[in-house]
Each structure stands twice: as C-alpha cells, then as structure tokens.
Amino acid sequence: QVQLVESGGGSVQAGGSLRLSCAASRSIDTTICMGWFRQAPGKEREGVVAIASDGVTTYADSVKGRFTIAMDNAKNTLYLQMNSLKPEDTAMYYCAADCPKGLWFFYNRRLANYWGQGTQVTVSS
C-alpha cells in the first residue's frame, strides 16, 4: 500500500508557472510507473505525463515542451513542473502510481493501483 498526497495547485494567470508535488508514503524508487493525470469539469480524466522505472516518459501532446516530470527518490516525491500555463490546463490534477498492466495501460487507460486526492489548478486568461 502507498498513500499519495498532492500539493502545489493554485490559481495563476496564463503564461505563469506552478510546480505540483506528490508525496508518497513509502519509497518510490522501485515503483514501476508513476504519473500525473488531470480532469476538467465535464471531461474524462486524461493522462498528462507518465514515467516508468527505466526513465521512459510519455507526455500528452498538449503539454510537451511546457511540463516536466521529475522524481526525487530521496524524498519519495514526484513533481510536475508546469510552465507557460494556458487556460485549457485548468483541471484537477491527480498523481498515480503502480501499473499492474504496464505503462501503456497506466497512461492511456488510467490503470493504476494508487491515486492521490487531487490538487486544483486554475489558469485565468
């Protein structure tokens, strides 16, 4: 079992930056998959970025070049650096971990064993 707690969300103007954190209750250095997902009102939850234990990352086209995922194994924390934010980035952002069926299903089908409670990001124009 692992608990995930997100933080760092908030309100920002378009063009601004935020850094989200996801603190895990245990070591994440052997976790096969971790990632960030988001859900806007009235829309399905979608993958933002995922990272596998070998360092392979998968980014949504809409965030490539603007968002960066990073892991700090010493702090058991996953980060999402978000730059050049746009109003369409407004959503609840969730951290997830462990992929019982592999990275593809984790990212595209949201098949994760553990989810955080989410942190709200609001970008105004």
PDB file of N, CA and C in Angstrom, residues 36-110:
ATOM      1  N   TRP A  36       1.090  11.766 -13.741  1.00  0.00           N
ATOM      2  CA  TRP A  36       0.115  12.804 -13.452  1.00  0.00           C
ATOM      3  C   TRP A  36      -1.021  12.720 -14.464  1.00  0.00           C
ATOM      4  N   PHE A  37      -2.214  12.891 -13.946  1.00  0.00           N
ATOM      5  CA  PHE A  37      -3.419  12.903 -14.758  1.00  0.00           C
ATOM      6  C   PHE A  37      -4.204  14.150 -14.395  1.00  0.00           C
ATOM      7  N   ARG A  38      -5.140  14.524 -15.252  1.00  0.00           N
ATOM      8  CA  ARG A  38      -5.958  15.679 -14.924  1.00  0.00           C
ATOM      9  C   ARG A  38      -7.377  15.458 -15.431  1.00  0.00           C
ATOM     10  N   GLN A  39      -8.297  16.146 -14.756  1.00  0.00           N
ATOM     11  CA  GLN A  39      -9.697  16.044 -15.137  1.00  0.00           C
ATOM     12  C   GLN A  39     -10.333  17.406 -15.026  1.00  0.00           C
ATOM     13  N   ALA A  40     -10.804  17.894 -16.148  1.00  0.00           N
ATOM     14  CA  ALA A  40     -11.524  19.159 -16.191  1.00  0.00           C
ATOM     15  C   ALA A  40     -13.007  18.887 -16.022  1.00  0.00           C
ATOM     16  N   PRO A  41     -13.772  19.867 -15.565  1.00  0.00           N
ATOM     17  CA  PRO A  41     -15.207  19.663 -15.381  1.00  0.00           C
ATOM     18  C   PRO A  41     -15.878  19.189 -16.659  1.00  0.00           C
ATOM     19  N   GLY A  42     -16.666  18.118 -16.538  1.00  0.00           N
ATOM     20  CA  GLY A  42     -17.391  17.603 -17.684  1.00  0.00           C
ATOM     21  C   GLY A  42     -16.565  16.780 -18.648  1.00  0.00           C
ATOM     22  N   LYS A  43     -15.315  16.546 -18.313  1.00  0.00           N
ATOM     23  CA  LYS A  43     -14.442  15.775 -19.198  1.00  0.00           C
ATOM     24  C   LYS A  43     -13.890  14.554 -18.471  1.00  0.00           C
ATOM     25  N   GLU A  44     -13.430  13.605 -19.276  1.00  0.00           N
ATOM     26  CA  GLU A  44     -12.815  12.406 -18.708  1.00  0.00           C
ATOM     27  C   GLU A  44     -11.419  12.729 -18.186  1.00  0.00           C
ATOM     28  N   ARG A  45     -10.992  11.939 -17.229  1.00  0.00           N
ATOM     29  CA  ARG A  45      -9.630  12.068 -16.735  1.00  0.00           C
ATOM     30  C   ARG A  45      -8.667  11.668 -17.853  1.00  0.00           C
ATOM     31  N   GLU A  46      -7.622  12.428 -18.021  1.00  0.00           N
ATOM     32  CA  GLU A  46      -6.669  12.160 -19.091  1.00  0.00           C
ATOM     33  C   GLU A  46      -5.238  12.149 -18.561  1.00  0.00           C
ATOM     34  N   GLY A  47      -4.407  11.412 -19.247  1.00  0.00           N
ATOM     35  CA  GLY A  47      -3.010  11.370 -18.872  1.00  0.00           C
ATOM     36  C   GLY A  47      -2.295  12.642 -19.265  1.00  0.00           C
ATOM     37  N   VAL A  48      -1.468  13.129 -18.379  1.00  0.00           N
ATOM     38  CA  VAL A  48      -0.643  14.302 -18.652  1.00  0.00           C
ATOM     39  C   VAL A  48       0.788  13.850 -18.946  1.00  0.00           C
ATOM     40  N   VAL A  49       1.321  13.050 -18.042  1.00  0.00           N
ATOM     41  CA  VAL A  49       2.667  12.521 -18.223  1.00  0.00           C
ATOM     42  C   VAL A  49       2.843  11.320 -17.320  1.00  0.00           C
ATOM     43  N   ALA A  50       3.567  10.342 -17.802  1.00  0.00           N
ATOM     44  CA  ALA A  50       3.880   9.165 -17.006  1.00  0.00           C
ATOM     45  C   ALA A  50       5.364   8.848 -17.153  1.00  0.00           C
ATOM     46  N   ILE A  51       5.901   8.234 -16.117  1.00  0.00           N
ATOM     47  CA  ILE A  51       7.306   7.852 -16.145  1.00  0.00           C
ATOM     48  C   ILE A  51       7.443   6.434 -15.619  1.00  0.00           C
ATOM     49  N   ALA A  52       8.233   5.646 -16.322  1.00  0.00           N
ATOM     50  CA  ALA A  52       8.483   4.271 -15.908  1.00  0.00           C
ATOM     51  C   ALA A  52       9.784   4.211 -15.108  1.00  0.00           C
ATOM     52  N   SER A  53      10.002   3.073 -14.468  1.00  0.00           N
ATOM     53  CA  SER A  53      11.180   2.926 -13.618  1.00  0.00           C
ATOM     54  C   SER A  53      12.483   3.034 -14.398  1.00  0.00           C
ATOM     55  N   ASP A  54      12.440   2.790 -15.717  1.00  0.00           N
ATOM     56  CA  ASP A  54      13.661   2.895 -16.518  1.00  0.00           C
ATOM     57  C   ASP A  54      13.866   4.307 -17.047  1.00  0.00           C
ATOM     58  N   GLY A  55      12.980   5.210 -16.634  1.00  0.00           N
ATOM     59  CA  GLY A  55      13.122   6.605 -17.022  1.00  0.00           C
ATOM     60  C   GLY A  55      12.369   7.009 -18.260  1.00  0.00           C
ATOM     61  N   VAL A  56      11.751   6.053 -18.926  1.00  0.00           N
ATOM     62  CA  VAL A  56      10.973   6.373 -20.125  1.00  0.00           C
ATOM     63  C   VAL A  56       9.770   7.220 -19.727  1.00  0.00           C
ATOM     64  N   THR A  57       9.546   8.292 -20.466  1.00  0.00           N
ATOM     65  CA  THR A  57       8.425   9.180 -20.167  1.00  0.00           C
ATOM     66  C   THR A  57       7.466   9.260 -21.354  1.00  0.00           C
ATOM     67  N   THR A  58       6.237   9.526 -21.028  1.00  0.00           N
ATOM     68  CA  THR A  58       5.202   9.741 -22.040  1.00  0.00           C
ATOM     69  C   THR A  58       4.458  11.014 -21.681  1.00  0.00           C
ATOM     70  N   TYR A  59       4.460  11.974 -22.595  1.00  0.00           N
ATOM     71  CA  TYR A  59       3.798  13.246 -22.369  1.00  0.00           C
ATOM     72  C   TYR A  59       2.607  13.401 -23.315  1.00  0.00           C
ATOM     73  N   ALA A  60       1.571  14.024 -22.842  1.00  0.00           N
ATOM     74  CA  ALA A  60       0.480  14.421 -23.711  1.00  0.00           C
ATOM     75  C   ALA A  60       0.998  15.478 -24.683  1.00  0.00           C
ATOM     76  N   ASP A  61       0.533  15.437 -25.924  1.00  0.00           N
ATOM     77  CA  ASP A  61       0.986  16.405 -26.925  1.00  0.00           C
ATOM     78  C   ASP A  61       0.730  17.839 -26.473  1.00  0.00           C
ATOM     79  N   SER A  62      -0.354  18.020 -25.754  1.00  0.00           N
ATOM     80  CA  SER A  62      -0.757  19.369 -25.361  1.00  0.00           C
ATOM     81  C   SER A  62       0.172  19.998 -24.330  1.00  0.00           C
ATOM     82  N   VAL A  63       1.012  19.186 -23.683  1.00  0.00           N
ATOM     83  CA  VAL A  63       1.894  19.743 -22.646  1.00  0.00           C
ATOM     84  C   VAL A  63       3.363  19.608 -22.981  1.00  0.00           C
ATOM     85  N   LYS A  64       3.671  18.960 -24.072  1.00  0.00           N
ATOM     86  CA  LYS A  64       5.075  18.778 -24.451  1.00  0.00           C
ATOM     87  C   LYS A  64       5.771  20.131 -24.591  1.00  0.00           C
ATOM     88  N   GLY A  65       6.957  20.210 -24.024  1.00  0.00           N
ATOM     89  CA  GLY A  65       7.714  21.445 -24.072  1.00  0.00           C
ATOM     90  C   GLY A  65       7.342  22.442 -22.994  1.00  0.00           C
ATOM     91  N   ARG A  66       6.264  22.180 -22.281  1.00  0.00           N
ATOM     92  CA  ARG A  66       5.821  23.093 -21.217  1.00  0.00           C
ATOM     93  C   ARG A  66       5.871  22.447 -19.837  1.00  0.00           C
ATOM     94  N   PHE A  67       5.563  21.158 -19.761  1.00  0.00           N
ATOM     95  CA  PHE A  67       5.523  20.446 -18.493  1.00  0.00           C
ATOM     96  C   PHE A  67       6.705  19.483 -18.409  1.00  0.00           C
ATOM     97  N   THR A  68       7.199  19.281 -17.199  1.00  0.00           N
ATOM     98  CA  THR A  68       8.306  18.350 -16.981  1.00  0.00           C
ATOM     99  C   THR A  68       8.054  17.542 -15.717  1.00  0.00           C
ATOM    100  N   ILE A  69       8.186  16.236 -15.826  1.00  0.00           N
ATOM    101  CA  ILE A  69       8.043  15.354 -14.670  1.00  0.00           C
ATOM    102  C   ILE A  69       9.424  15.068 -14.084  1.00  0.00           C
ATOM    103  N   ALA A  70       9.466  14.932 -12.765  1.00  0.00           N
ATOM    104  CA  ALA A  70      10.728  14.615 -12.105  1.00  0.00           C
ATOM    105  C   ALA A  70      10.448  13.818 -10.845  1.00  0.00           C
ATOM    106  N   MET A  71      11.393  12.961 -10.494  1.00  0.00           N
ATOM    107  CA  MET A  71      11.265  12.156  -9.281  1.00  0.00           C
ATOM    108  C   MET A  71      12.440  12.431  -8.359  1.00  0.00           C
ATOM    109  N   ASP A  72      12.151  12.572  -7.079  1.00  0.00           N
ATOM    110  CA  ASP A  72      13.192  12.682  -6.059  1.00  0.00           C
ATOM    111  C   ASP A  72      13.042  11.470  -5.155  1.00  0.00           C
ATOM    112  N   ASN A  73      13.825  10.451  -5.423  1.00  0.00           N
ATOM    113  CA  ASN A  73      13.681   9.207  -4.666  1.00  0.00           C
ATOM    114  C   ASN A  73      14.035   9.401  -3.190  1.00  0.00           C
ATOM    115  N   ALA A  74      14.942  10.298  -2.897  1.00  0.00           N
ATOM    116  CA  ALA A  74      15.336  10.526  -1.507  1.00  0.00           C
ATOM    117  C   ALA A  74      14.175  11.086  -0.686  1.00  0.00           C
ATOM    118  N   LYS A  75      13.312  11.843  -1.350  1.00  0.00           N
ATOM    119  CA  LYS A  75      12.166  12.443  -0.668  1.00  0.00           C
ATOM    120  C   LYS A  75      10.870  11.703  -0.947  1.00  0.00           C
ATOM    121  N   ASN A  76      10.946  10.625  -1.713  1.00  0.00           N
ATOM    122  CA  ASN A  76       9.736   9.873  -2.092  1.00  0.00           C
ATOM    123  C   ASN A  76       8.690  10.797  -2.693  1.00  0.00           C
ATOM    124  N   THR A  77       9.133  11.667  -3.568  1.00  0.00           N
ATOM    125  CA  THR A  77       8.242  12.688  -4.106  1.00  0.00           C
ATOM    126  C   THR A  77       8.359  12.759  -5.624  1.00  0.00           C
ATOM    127  N   LEU A  78       7.207  12.901  -6.241  1.00  0.00           N
ATOM    128  CA  LEU A  78       7.088  13.108  -7.684  1.00  0.00           C
ATOM    129  C   LEU A  78       6.685  14.550  -7.915  1.00  0.00           C
ATOM    130  N   TYR A  79       7.275  15.170  -8.930  1.00  0.00           N
ATOM    131  CA  TYR A  79       6.981  16.564  -9.215  1.00  0.00           C
ATOM    132  C   TYR A  79       6.445  16.717 -10.632  1.00  0.00           C
ATOM    133  N   LEU A  80       5.705  17.806 -10.826  1.00  0.00           N
ATOM    134  CA  LEU A  80       5.300  18.209 -12.159  1.00  0.00           C
ATOM    135  C   LEU A  80       5.524  19.709 -12.256  1.00  0.00           C
ATOM    136  N   GLN A  81       6.543  20.079 -13.023  1.00  0.00           N
ATOM    137  CA  GLN A  81       6.812  21.487 -13.276  1.00  0.00           C
ATOM    138  C   GLN A  81       5.988  21.917 -14.480  1.00  0.00           C
ATOM    139  N   MET A  82       5.141  22.913 -14.276  1.00  0.00           N
ATOM    140  CA  MET A  82       4.255  23.370 -15.346  1.00  0.00           C
ATOM    141  C   MET A  82       4.579  24.819 -15.671  1.00  0.00           C
ATOM    142  N   ASN A  83       5.040  25.051 -16.884  1.00  0.00           N
ATOM    143  CA  ASN A  83       5.373  26.387 -17.353  1.00  0.00           C
ATOM    144  C   ASN A  83       4.452  26.796 -18.491  1.00  0.00           C
ATOM    145  N   SER A  84       4.435  28.079 -18.774  1.00  0.00           N
ATOM    146  CA  SER A  84       3.618  28.613 -19.874  1.00  0.00           C
ATOM    147  C   SER A  84       2.196  28.083 -19.806  1.00  0.00           C
ATOM    148  N   LEU A  85       1.612  28.171 -18.639  1.00  0.00           N
ATOM    149  CA  LEU A  85       0.276  27.626 -18.430  1.00  0.00           C
ATOM    150  C   LEU A  85      -0.762  28.337 -19.278  1.00  0.00           C
ATOM    151  N   LYS A  86      -1.756  27.558 -19.691  1.00  0.00           N
ATOM    152  CA  LYS A  86      -2.840  28.062 -20.528  1.00  0.00           C
ATOM    153  C   LYS A  86      -4.169  27.827 -19.812  1.00  0.00           C
ATOM    154  N   PRO A  87      -5.186  28.588 -20.143  1.00  0.00           N
ATOM    155  CA  PRO A  87      -6.497  28.363 -19.524  1.00  0.00           C
ATOM    156  C   PRO A  87      -6.988  26.922 -19.700  1.00  0.00           C
ATOM    157  N   GLU A  88      -6.654  26.302 -20.812  1.00  0.00           N
ATOM    158  CA  GLU A  88      -7.092  24.921 -21.042  1.00  0.00           C
ATOM    159  C   GLU A  88      -6.372  23.910 -20.153  1.00  0.00           C
ATOM    160  N   ASP A  89      -5.378  24.350 -19.409  1.00  0.00           N
ATOM    161  CA  ASP A  89      -4.728  23.470 -18.432  1.00  0.00           C
ATOM    162  C   ASP A  89      -5.508  23.405 -17.116  1.00  0.00           C
ATOM    163  N   THR A  90      -6.534  24.216 -17.005  1.00  0.00           N
ATOM    164  CA  THR A  90      -7.349  24.225 -15.791  1.00  0.00           C
ATOM    165  C   THR A  90      -7.998  22.870 -15.574  1.00  0.00           C
ATOM    166  N   ALA A  91      -7.761  22.278 -14.413  1.00  0.00           N
ATOM    167  CA  ALA A  91      -8.280  20.947 -14.106  1.00  0.00           C
ATOM    168  C   ALA A  91      -7.869  20.566 -12.701  1.00  0.00           C
ATOM    169  N   MET A  92      -8.437  19.458 -12.240  1.00  0.00           N
ATOM    170  CA  MET A  92      -7.932  18.815 -11.030  1.00  0.00           C
ATOM    171  C   MET A  92      -6.820  17.883 -11.472  1.00  0.00           C
ATOM    172  N   TYR A  93      -5.689  17.989 -10.832  1.00  0.00           N
ATOM    173  CA  TYR A  93      -4.537  17.171 -11.183  1.00  0.00           C
ATOM    174  C   TYR A  93      -4.341  16.076 -10.141  1.00  0.00           C
ATOM    175  N   TYR A  94      -4.167  14.853 -10.642  1.00  0.00           N
ATOM    176  CA  TYR A  94      -4.026  13.680  -9.775  1.00  0.00           C
ATOM    177  C   TYR A  94      -2.683  13.005 -10.021  1.00  0.00           C
ATOM    178  N   CYS A  95      -2.117  12.531  -8.941  1.00  0.00           N
ATOM    179  CA  CYS A  95      -0.924  11.708  -9.005  1.00  0.00           C
ATOM    180  C   CYS A  95      -1.355  10.245  -8.926  1.00  0.00           C
ATOM    181  N   ALA A  96      -0.649   9.375  -9.630  1.00  0.00           N
ATOM    182  CA  ALA A  96      -0.961   7.950  -9.600  1.00  0.00           C
ATOM    183  C   ALA A  96       0.326   7.147  -9.608  1.00  0.00           C
ATOM    184  N   ALA A  97       0.223   5.923  -9.084  1.00  0.00           N
ATOM    185  CA  ALA A  97       1.404   5.063  -9.011  1.00  0.00           C
ATOM    186  C   ALA A  97       1.023   3.601  -9.189  1.00  0.00           C
ATOM    187  N   ASP A  98       1.990   2.845  -9.650  1.00  0.00           N
ATOM    188  CA  ASP A  98       1.900   1.410  -9.875  1.00  0.00           C
ATOM    189  C   ASP A  98       1.021   1.089 -11.068  1.00  0.00           C
ATOM    190  N   CYS A  99       1.546   0.297 -11.947  1.00  0.00           N
ATOM    191  CA  CYS A  99       0.834  -0.007 -13.176  1.00  0.00           C
ATOM    192  C   CYS A  99       0.730  -1.526 -13.333  1.00  0.00           C
ATOM    193  N   PRO A 100      -0.356  -2.126 -12.901  1.00  0.00           N
ATOM    194  CA  PRO A 100      -0.484  -3.585 -12.947  1.00  0.00           C
ATOM    195  C   PRO A 100      -0.409  -4.159 -14.362  1.00  0.00           C
ATOM    196  N   LYS A 101      -0.734  -3.354 -15.374  1.00  0.00           N
ATOM    197  CA  LYS A 101      -0.705  -3.858 -16.744  1.00  0.00           C
ATOM    198  C   LYS A 101       0.303  -3.119 -17.616  1.00  0.00           C
ATOM    199  N   GLY A 102       1.207  -2.408 -16.984  1.00  0.00           N
ATOM    200  CA  GLY A 102       2.252  -1.751 -17.761  1.00  0.00           C
ATOM    201  C   GLY A 102       1.973  -0.302 -18.052  1.00  0.00           C
ATOM    202  N   LEU A 103       2.988   0.369 -18.587  1.00  0.00           N
ATOM    203  CA  LEU A 103       2.934   1.804 -18.769  1.00  0.00           C
ATOM    204  C   LEU A 103       1.834   2.228 -19.736  1.00  0.00           C
ATOM    205  N   TRP A 104       1.639   1.490 -20.825  1.00  0.00           N
ATOM    206  CA  TRP A 104       0.646   1.901 -21.811  1.00  0.00           C
ATOM    207  C   TRP A 104      -0.736   1.961 -21.187  1.00  0.00           C
ATOM    208  N   PHE A 105      -1.135   0.915 -20.476  1.00  0.00           N
ATOM    209  CA  PHE A 105      -2.451   0.889 -19.844  1.00  0.00           C
ATOM    210  C   PHE A 105      -2.526   1.902 -18.698  1.00  0.00           C
ATOM    211  N   PHE A 106      -1.433   2.092 -18.011  1.00  0.00           N
ATOM    212  CA  PHE A 106      -1.388   3.084 -16.943  1.00  0.00           C
ATOM    213  C   PHE A 106      -1.708   4.458 -17.511  1.00  0.00           C
ATOM    214  N   TYR A 107      -1.053   4.827 -18.604  1.00  0.00           N
ATOM    215  CA  TYR A 107      -1.198   6.169 -19.145  1.00  0.00           C
ATOM    216  C   TYR A 107      -2.480   6.316 -19.975  1.00  0.00           C
ATOM    217  N   ASN A 108      -2.784   5.384 -20.830  1.00  0.00           N
ATOM    218  CA  ASN A 108      -3.912   5.529 -21.759  1.00  0.00           C
ATOM    219  C   ASN A 108      -5.249   5.043 -21.193  1.00  0.00           C
ATOM    220  N   ARG A 109      -5.221   4.120 -20.277  1.00  0.00           N
ATOM    221  CA  ARG A 109      -6.453   3.565 -19.699  1.00  0.00           C
ATOM    222  C   ARG A 109      -6.557   3.861 -18.206  1.00  0.00           C
ATOM    223  N   ARG A 110      -5.596   4.582 -17.676  1.00  0.00           N
ATOM    224  CA  ARG A 110      -5.634   5.010 -16.267  1.00  0.00           C
ATOM    225  C   ARG A 110      -5.689   3.821 -15.305  1.00  0.00           C
TER     226      ARG A 110
END
